[in-house]
Amino acid sequence: MLPYRFGNSRFIPHNRYKTHLEVTMMTTMMKVMVTMVMVTRMVMSRNVLMMVSDDAGLEMKAYGNTVCKTPHLDELAKRSTVFTRAFTSVSSCSPSRSAILTGLPTHQNGMYGLHQGYHHFNSFDDVRSLPGIVAAAGVRTGLVGKKHVGPDSVYPFDFAHTEETESIMQVGRNITRIRQLVRQFLDTNNTRPFFLYVGFHDPHRCGHTHPEYGQFCEKFGNGEPGMGTIPDWHPVTYDPAQVVVPYFVQDTPAAREDLAAQYTTLSRLDQGVGLMMAELASAGHLNDTLVVYTSDNGIPFPAGRTNLYDPGLVEPLLVSSPQHSASWGNTSTILASHLDLTPTVLEWLQVSYPNYTIINKRQPAVLTGKSLLPYLDHGQPDAGDPKPSLDVSKQELGVWLQDVGIIRSEPAVYASHDLHEVTMYYPMRAIRTPSYKLIHNLNYKMPFPIDQDFYLSPVFQDILNRTRASLPLPWYKTLRNYYYRDEWELYDLHFDPDEKFNVAHKGRYQDVLGELRARLWAWQNQTYDPWLCGPGAVLQDSGSYATHHACLPLYNGL
């Protein structure tokens, strides 16, 4: 403040003179205000980095595979809770990503199949997804890599470099390019919290689109003539004789070579994860960011992707919270689902789920998943499930049916699959508990469909060729029983963890079958599943049935 002048004299306002007490009070107040600002910034600086790989599985040390070298994922696991029983809610790329980003199963959000090309599936226009929900709360959003969902109005990102803006090979597999884009996002001078989603395209197959780079694009960027160079990638190759052949893949030379190629591509993914963590640390956000790593669906091998058997549903899931360091390096055997990720992110960012409707205008959309953060609070080294009193997720939801009553049983996760490619109509629903798996194949009269890239894969061609030539096939199934499935498949996972023996028609399992069917039906009803009545009836839910939906029989023998 400039002094006032009165005549030739200077007049200094009275408030320029401060007593020692006033100065002390002002200093204290300023310190309090600075502290409040710092605390506010600390609260507001909660961020999220979600990394989603493409068709990856449990090929890492944290899940028991010591052959495939993944030092960066192993390091992330050391500062994470490792969920050892995590599952996707649908075994297909676009549908799974839509479920991750909305918290809604595919039949509820509308993404019934793949988004790209002539498949052209999209979520319903009214669906609210994570980027849109958190952006409305002041969170900055970014997406680098594979998006594979639509429309943009449902999945809006402030910062987006995806297959829609440039080559998926560059934004999904070139880890140097991915690092540059992530750095660009993190370097933006913006004090708002952020939600950054990185969609790696590795280790997805590419033999049907870019065969010059190998079955898994394992040669892309490796420095060999014509392959280009990815500066940040140091390729790791594998001897096919040394790979781990999972129980659901035939142990033949062709399958081993296929797995070895997959391992090499996984090394690029792993080094990409390491780069993302390094960028996060360099930007000063390692200690204020919730980091989630998972994959979209099962690996592209027999019984994997597009199937609801465990190889198609089991996913890696690492959740690293800077506020739960006591949980780092711990494992949790609770049943976790991709449908839990939206509630987890919303709780971390302290954002409420909006009240809105989708198709059923009388019933608000509801999340059937629950936040995983409480399981970080109560994580125990080398322990199993948290205390039963903590397991209050949707898996223990009692269901009510007329003449059945309340059913309370084991925790469970649910899965819903309709299509992959547009020609692959094979709707399935499943419920999995620690003890049992029940699959409902609605289109069971038809052979199970095979997608384009898996058909051309060495592992599937090996199955076809051996079957056609009547050669020995060291596989746990035959091609025929892989194609043709029962309407209801029930597996006792304690005695049959590989899901080889369907016990749905065994007399002593009828009570279990009835309970699981009731719980599955209740979940379908809660999530407004259009396939609720199939295949033997048709759902009526409009007109005179608008307030009392009904399954009316078709008398089709099903």
PDB file of N, CA, C and O in Angstrom, residues 47-51 73 75-83 277 280 285-294 317-330 341 344 348 372-373 376:
ATOM      1  N   ASN A  47      -4.462 -39.627  -7.553  1.00  0.00           N
ATOM      2  CA  ASN A  47      -4.477 -39.901  -8.983  1.00  0.00           C
ATOM      3  C   ASN A  47      -4.623 -41.393  -9.225  1.00  0.00           C
ATOM      4  O   ASN A  47      -4.485 -42.212  -8.297  1.00  0.00           O
ATOM      5  N   VAL A  48      -4.878 -41.751 -10.471  1.00  0.00           N
ATOM      6  CA  VAL A  48      -5.018 -43.158 -10.845  1.00  0.00           C
ATOM      7  C   VAL A  48      -4.258 -43.411 -12.140  1.00  0.00           C
ATOM      8  O   VAL A  48      -4.398 -42.665 -13.114  1.00  0.00           O
ATOM      9  N   LEU A  49      -3.451 -44.461 -12.147  1.00  0.00           N
ATOM     10  CA  LEU A  49      -2.847 -44.999 -13.368  1.00  0.00           C
ATOM     11  C   LEU A  49      -3.367 -46.421 -13.525  1.00  0.00           C
ATOM     12  O   LEU A  49      -3.080 -47.286 -12.690  1.00  0.00           O
ATOM     13  N   MET A  50      -4.146 -46.659 -14.561  1.00  0.00           N
ATOM     14  CA  MET A  50      -4.659 -47.994 -14.843  1.00  0.00           C
ATOM     15  C   MET A  50      -4.012 -48.507 -16.119  1.00  0.00           C
ATOM     16  O   MET A  50      -4.110 -47.874 -17.166  1.00  0.00           O
ATOM     17  N   MET A  51      -3.339 -49.638 -16.026  1.00  0.00           N
ATOM     18  CA  MET A  51      -2.676 -50.254 -17.172  1.00  0.00           C
ATOM     19  C   MET A  51      -3.381 -51.566 -17.502  1.00  0.00           C
ATOM     20  O   MET A  51      -3.493 -52.448 -16.643  1.00  0.00           O
ATOM     21  N   LEU A  73       7.007 -56.094 -13.902  1.00  0.00           N
ATOM     22  CA  LEU A  73       5.753 -56.506 -13.290  1.00  0.00           C
ATOM     23  C   LEU A  73       6.005 -57.124 -11.916  1.00  0.00           C
ATOM     24  O   LEU A  73       5.222 -56.913 -10.983  1.00  0.00           O
ATOM     25  N   GLU A  75       8.385 -56.260  -9.916  1.00  0.00           N
ATOM     26  CA  GLU A  75       8.663 -55.135  -9.022  1.00  0.00           C
ATOM     27  C   GLU A  75       7.371 -54.425  -8.630  1.00  0.00           C
ATOM     28  O   GLU A  75       7.200 -54.030  -7.472  1.00  0.00           O
ATOM     29  N   LEU A  76       6.460 -54.272  -9.595  1.00  0.00           N
ATOM     30  CA  LEU A  76       5.172 -53.666  -9.269  1.00  0.00           C
ATOM     31  C   LEU A  76       4.414 -54.543  -8.278  1.00  0.00           C
ATOM     32  O   LEU A  76       3.754 -54.029  -7.364  1.00  0.00           O
ATOM     33  N   ALA A  77       4.511 -55.847  -8.444  1.00  0.00           N
ATOM     34  CA  ALA A  77       3.831 -56.763  -7.524  1.00  0.00           C
ATOM     35  C   ALA A  77       4.343 -56.589  -6.098  1.00  0.00           C
ATOM     36  O   ALA A  77       3.587 -56.735  -5.134  1.00  0.00           O
ATOM     37  N   LYS A  78       5.625 -56.246  -5.953  1.00  0.00           N
ATOM     38  CA  LYS A  78       6.202 -56.060  -4.623  1.00  0.00           C
ATOM     39  C   LYS A  78       5.627 -54.848  -3.901  1.00  0.00           C
ATOM     40  O   LYS A  78       5.698 -54.766  -2.681  1.00  0.00           O
ATOM     41  N   ARG A  79       5.075 -53.880  -4.664  1.00  0.00           N
ATOM     42  CA  ARG A  79       4.460 -52.725  -4.030  1.00  0.00           C
ATOM     43  C   ARG A  79       2.945 -52.719  -4.267  1.00  0.00           C
ATOM     44  O   ARG A  79       2.317 -51.664  -4.320  1.00  0.00           O
ATOM     45  N   SER A  80       2.389 -53.925  -4.442  1.00  0.00           N
ATOM     46  CA  SER A  80       0.957 -54.076  -4.693  1.00  0.00           C
ATOM     47  C   SER A  80       0.378 -55.174  -3.817  1.00  0.00           C
ATOM     48  O   SER A  80       1.106 -56.002  -3.257  1.00  0.00           O
ATOM     49  N   THR A  81      -0.942 -55.197  -3.726  1.00  0.00           N
ATOM     50  CA  THR A  81      -1.648 -56.399  -3.314  1.00  0.00           C
ATOM     51  C   THR A  81      -1.886 -57.216  -4.579  1.00  0.00           C
ATOM     52  O   THR A  81      -2.420 -56.701  -5.565  1.00  0.00           O
ATOM     53  N   VAL A  82      -1.474 -58.456  -4.555  1.00  0.00           N
ATOM     54  CA  VAL A  82      -1.618 -59.350  -5.707  1.00  0.00           C
ATOM     55  C   VAL A  82      -2.877 -60.189  -5.497  1.00  0.00           C
ATOM     56  O   VAL A  82      -2.937 -61.012  -4.580  1.00  0.00           O
ATOM     57  N   PHE A  83      -3.873 -59.956  -6.330  1.00  0.00           N
ATOM     58  CA  PHE A  83      -5.110 -60.723  -6.239  1.00  0.00           C
ATOM     59  C   PHE A  83      -4.936 -61.996  -7.054  1.00  0.00           C
ATOM     60  O   PHE A  83      -4.775 -61.947  -8.268  1.00  0.00           O
ATOM     61  N   MET A 277       5.940 -46.768 -14.907  1.00  0.00           N
ATOM     62  CA  MET A 277       6.223 -46.513 -13.487  1.00  0.00           C
ATOM     63  C   MET A 277       7.355 -45.513 -13.327  1.00  0.00           C
ATOM     64  O   MET A 277       7.325 -44.662 -12.419  1.00  0.00           O
ATOM     65  N   LEU A 280       5.934 -42.096 -13.987  1.00  0.00           N
ATOM     66  CA  LEU A 280       5.123 -41.680 -12.838  1.00  0.00           C
ATOM     67  C   LEU A 280       6.018 -41.160 -11.723  1.00  0.00           C
ATOM     68  O   LEU A 280       5.738 -40.108 -11.114  1.00  0.00           O
ATOM     69  N   HIS A 285       4.674 -38.379  -8.954  1.00  0.00           N
ATOM     70  CA  HIS A 285       3.349 -38.880  -8.598  1.00  0.00           C
ATOM     71  C   HIS A 285       3.345 -40.327  -8.127  1.00  0.00           C
ATOM     72  O   HIS A 285       2.270 -40.922  -7.984  1.00  0.00           O
ATOM     73  N   LEU A 286       4.518 -40.867  -7.847  1.00  0.00           N
ATOM     74  CA  LEU A 286       4.557 -42.263  -7.421  1.00  0.00           C
ATOM     75  C   LEU A 286       3.852 -42.459  -6.087  1.00  0.00           C
ATOM     76  O   LEU A 286       3.248 -43.518  -5.841  1.00  0.00           O
ATOM     77  N   ASN A 287       3.902 -41.455  -5.227  1.00  0.00           N
ATOM     78  CA  ASN A 287       3.357 -41.600  -3.888  1.00  0.00           C
ATOM     79  C   ASN A 287       1.986 -40.967  -3.701  1.00  0.00           C
ATOM     80  O   ASN A 287       1.528 -40.796  -2.562  1.00  0.00           O
ATOM     81  N   ASP A 288       1.333 -40.604  -4.798  1.00  0.00           N
ATOM     82  CA  ASP A 288      -0.043 -40.111  -4.667  1.00  0.00           C
ATOM     83  C   ASP A 288      -0.963 -40.741  -5.715  1.00  0.00           C
ATOM     84  O   ASP A 288      -2.047 -40.236  -5.973  1.00  0.00           O
ATOM     85  N   THR A 289      -0.525 -41.863  -6.302  1.00  0.00           N
ATOM     86  CA  THR A 289      -1.270 -42.469  -7.409  1.00  0.00           C
ATOM     87  C   THR A 289      -1.601 -43.926  -7.113  1.00  0.00           C
ATOM     88  O   THR A 289      -0.720 -44.716  -6.760  1.00  0.00           O
ATOM     89  N   LEU A 290      -2.864 -44.260  -7.259  1.00  0.00           N
ATOM     90  CA  LEU A 290      -3.302 -45.650  -7.212  1.00  0.00           C
ATOM     91  C   LEU A 290      -2.966 -46.277  -8.556  1.00  0.00           C
ATOM     92  O   LEU A 290      -3.388 -45.783  -9.603  1.00  0.00           O
ATOM     93  N   VAL A 291      -2.206 -47.360  -8.539  1.00  0.00           N
ATOM     94  CA  VAL A 291      -1.792 -48.040  -9.772  1.00  0.00           C
ATOM     95  C   VAL A 291      -2.504 -49.384  -9.854  1.00  0.00           C
ATOM     96  O   VAL A 291      -2.465 -50.180  -8.898  1.00  0.00           O
ATOM     97  N   VAL A 292      -3.151 -49.622 -10.986  1.00  0.00           N
ATOM     98  CA  VAL A 292      -3.846 -50.884 -11.225  1.00  0.00           C
ATOM     99  C   VAL A 292      -3.294 -51.500 -12.505  1.00  0.00           C
ATOM    100  O   VAL A 292      -3.199 -50.825 -13.534  1.00  0.00           O
ATOM    101  N   TYR A 293      -2.913 -52.768 -12.435  1.00  0.00           N
ATOM    102  CA  TYR A 293      -2.516 -53.499 -13.637  1.00  0.00           C
ATOM    103  C   TYR A 293      -3.392 -54.732 -13.767  1.00  0.00           C
ATOM    104  O   TYR A 293      -3.571 -55.502 -12.809  1.00  0.00           O
ATOM    105  N   THR A 294      -3.934 -54.936 -14.961  1.00  0.00           N
ATOM    106  CA  THR A 294      -4.700 -56.146 -15.249  1.00  0.00           C
ATOM    107  C   THR A 294      -4.667 -56.383 -16.752  1.00  0.00           C
ATOM    108  O   THR A 294      -4.004 -55.670 -17.504  1.00  0.00           O
ATOM    109  N   LEU A 317      -4.123 -59.290 -11.527  1.00  0.00           N
ATOM    110  CA  LEU A 317      -4.644 -58.049 -10.945  1.00  0.00           C
ATOM    111  C   LEU A 317      -3.714 -57.597  -9.827  1.00  0.00           C
ATOM    112  O   LEU A 317      -3.618 -58.239  -8.782  1.00  0.00           O
ATOM    113  N   LEU A 318      -3.008 -56.503 -10.096  1.00  0.00           N
ATOM    114  CA  LEU A 318      -2.119 -55.883  -9.119  1.00  0.00           C
ATOM    115  C   LEU A 318      -2.696 -54.523  -8.777  1.00  0.00           C
ATOM    116  O   LEU A 318      -2.972 -53.718  -9.661  1.00  0.00           O
ATOM    117  N   VAL A 319      -2.879 -54.252  -7.487  1.00  0.00           N
ATOM    118  CA  VAL A 319      -3.403 -52.964  -7.038  1.00  0.00           C
ATOM    119  C   VAL A 319      -2.410 -52.378  -6.046  1.00  0.00           C
ATOM    120  O   VAL A 319      -2.192 -52.935  -4.962  1.00  0.00           O
ATOM    121  N   SER A 320      -1.798 -51.260  -6.433  1.00  0.00           N
ATOM    122  CA  SER A 320      -0.776 -50.614  -5.607  1.00  0.00           C
ATOM    123  C   SER A 320      -1.304 -49.284  -5.098  1.00  0.00           C
ATOM    124  O   SER A 320      -1.582 -48.374  -5.883  1.00  0.00           O
ATOM    125  N   SER A 321      -1.457 -49.174  -3.797  1.00  0.00           N
ATOM    126  CA  SER A 321      -1.947 -47.947  -3.190  1.00  0.00           C
ATOM    127  C   SER A 321      -0.866 -47.338  -2.311  1.00  0.00           C
ATOM    128  O   SER A 321      -0.355 -48.002  -1.406  1.00  0.00           O
ATOM    129  N   PRO A 322      -0.509 -46.070  -2.533  1.00  0.00           N
ATOM    130  CA  PRO A 322       0.503 -45.436  -1.671  1.00  0.00           C
ATOM    131  C   PRO A 322       0.017 -45.251  -0.241  1.00  0.00           C
ATOM    132  O   PRO A 322       0.836 -45.051   0.657  1.00  0.00           O
ATOM    133  N   GLN A 323      -1.289 -45.349  -0.027  1.00  0.00           N
ATOM    134  CA  GLN A 323      -1.828 -45.212   1.325  1.00  0.00           C
ATOM    135  C   GLN A 323      -1.991 -46.561   2.027  1.00  0.00           C
ATOM    136  O   GLN A 323      -2.482 -46.611   3.156  1.00  0.00           O
ATOM    137  N   HIS A 324      -1.603 -47.625   1.356  1.00  0.00           N
ATOM    138  CA  HIS A 324      -1.724 -48.965   1.938  1.00  0.00           C
ATOM    139  C   HIS A 324      -0.399 -49.708   1.786  1.00  0.00           C
ATOM    140  O   HIS A 324      -0.361 -50.851   1.340  1.00  0.00           O
ATOM    141  N   SER A 325       0.687 -49.071   2.160  1.00  0.00           N
ATOM    142  CA  SER A 325       2.004 -49.682   1.960  1.00  0.00           C
ATOM    143  C   SER A 325       2.177 -50.963   2.769  1.00  0.00           C
ATOM    144  O   SER A 325       2.987 -51.823   2.412  1.00  0.00           O
ATOM    145  N   ALA A 326       1.402 -51.102   3.843  1.00  0.00           N
ATOM    146  CA  ALA A 326       1.500 -52.326   4.635  1.00  0.00           C
ATOM    147  C   ALA A 326       1.013 -53.535   3.846  1.00  0.00           C
ATOM    148  O   ALA A 326       1.330 -54.677   4.188  1.00  0.00           O
ATOM    149  N   SER A 327       0.240 -53.278   2.797  1.00  0.00           N
ATOM    150  CA  SER A 327      -0.286 -54.389   1.989  1.00  0.00           C
ATOM    151  C   SER A 327       0.636 -54.760   0.839  1.00  0.00           C
ATOM    152  O   SER A 327       0.379 -55.741   0.139  1.00  0.00           O
ATOM    153  N   TRP A 328       1.684 -53.995   0.613  1.00  0.00           N
ATOM    154  CA  TRP A 328       2.564 -54.257  -0.526  1.00  0.00           C
ATOM    155  C   TRP A 328       3.212 -55.636  -0.405  1.00  0.00           C
ATOM    156  O   TRP A 328       3.737 -56.007   0.646  1.00  0.00           O
ATOM    157  N   GLY A 329       3.187 -56.357  -1.492  1.00  0.00           N
ATOM    158  CA  GLY A 329       3.784 -57.686  -1.509  1.00  0.00           C
ATOM    159  C   GLY A 329       2.870 -58.767  -0.978  1.00  0.00           C
ATOM    160  O   GLY A 329       3.228 -59.954  -1.021  1.00  0.00           O
ATOM    161  N   ASN A 330       1.704 -58.392  -0.479  1.00  0.00           N
ATOM    162  CA  ASN A 330       0.759 -59.376   0.029  1.00  0.00           C
ATOM    163  C   ASN A 330      -0.057 -59.975  -1.113  1.00  0.00           C
ATOM    164  O   ASN A 330      -0.188 -59.384  -2.185  1.00  0.00           O
ATOM    165  N   LEU A 341     -13.529 -52.763 -10.425  1.00  0.00           N
ATOM    166  CA  LEU A 341     -12.533 -51.718 -10.667  1.00  0.00           C
ATOM    167  C   LEU A 341     -13.140 -50.322 -10.701  1.00  0.00           C
ATOM    168  O   LEU A 341     -12.545 -49.375 -10.183  1.00  0.00           O
ATOM    169  N   THR A 344     -13.723 -49.233  -7.205  1.00  0.00           N
ATOM    170  CA  THR A 344     -12.435 -49.011  -6.544  1.00  0.00           C
ATOM    171  C   THR A 344     -11.872 -47.638  -6.901  1.00  0.00           C
ATOM    172  O   THR A 344     -11.435 -46.875  -6.029  1.00  0.00           O
ATOM    173  N   TRP A 348     -11.377 -44.312  -4.458  1.00  0.00           N
ATOM    174  CA  TRP A 348     -10.053 -43.700  -4.319  1.00  0.00           C
ATOM    175  C   TRP A 348     -10.098 -42.208  -4.628  1.00  0.00           C
ATOM    176  O   TRP A 348      -9.512 -41.393  -3.919  1.00  0.00           O
ATOM    177  N   LEU A 372     -12.296 -52.547  -3.987  1.00  0.00           N
ATOM    178  CA  LEU A 372     -11.288 -53.464  -3.458  1.00  0.00           C
ATOM    179  C   LEU A 372     -10.418 -52.825  -2.391  1.00  0.00           C
ATOM    180  O   LEU A 372      -9.589 -53.502  -1.775  1.00  0.00           O
ATOM    181  N   LEU A 373     -10.577 -51.524  -2.162  1.00  0.00           N
ATOM    182  CA  LEU A 373      -9.718 -50.840  -1.186  1.00  0.00           C
ATOM    183  C   LEU A 373      -9.815 -51.438   0.209  1.00  0.00           C
ATOM    184  O   LEU A 373      -8.796 -51.527   0.912  1.00  0.00           O
ATOM    185  N   LEU A 376      -7.299 -54.030   0.791  1.00  0.00           N
ATOM    186  CA  LEU A 376      -5.930 -53.567   0.983  1.00  0.00           C
ATOM    187  C   LEU A 376      -5.704 -53.236   2.450  1.00  0.00           C
ATOM    188  O   LEU A 376      -4.637 -53.493   3.008  1.00  0.00           O
TER     189      LEU A 376
END
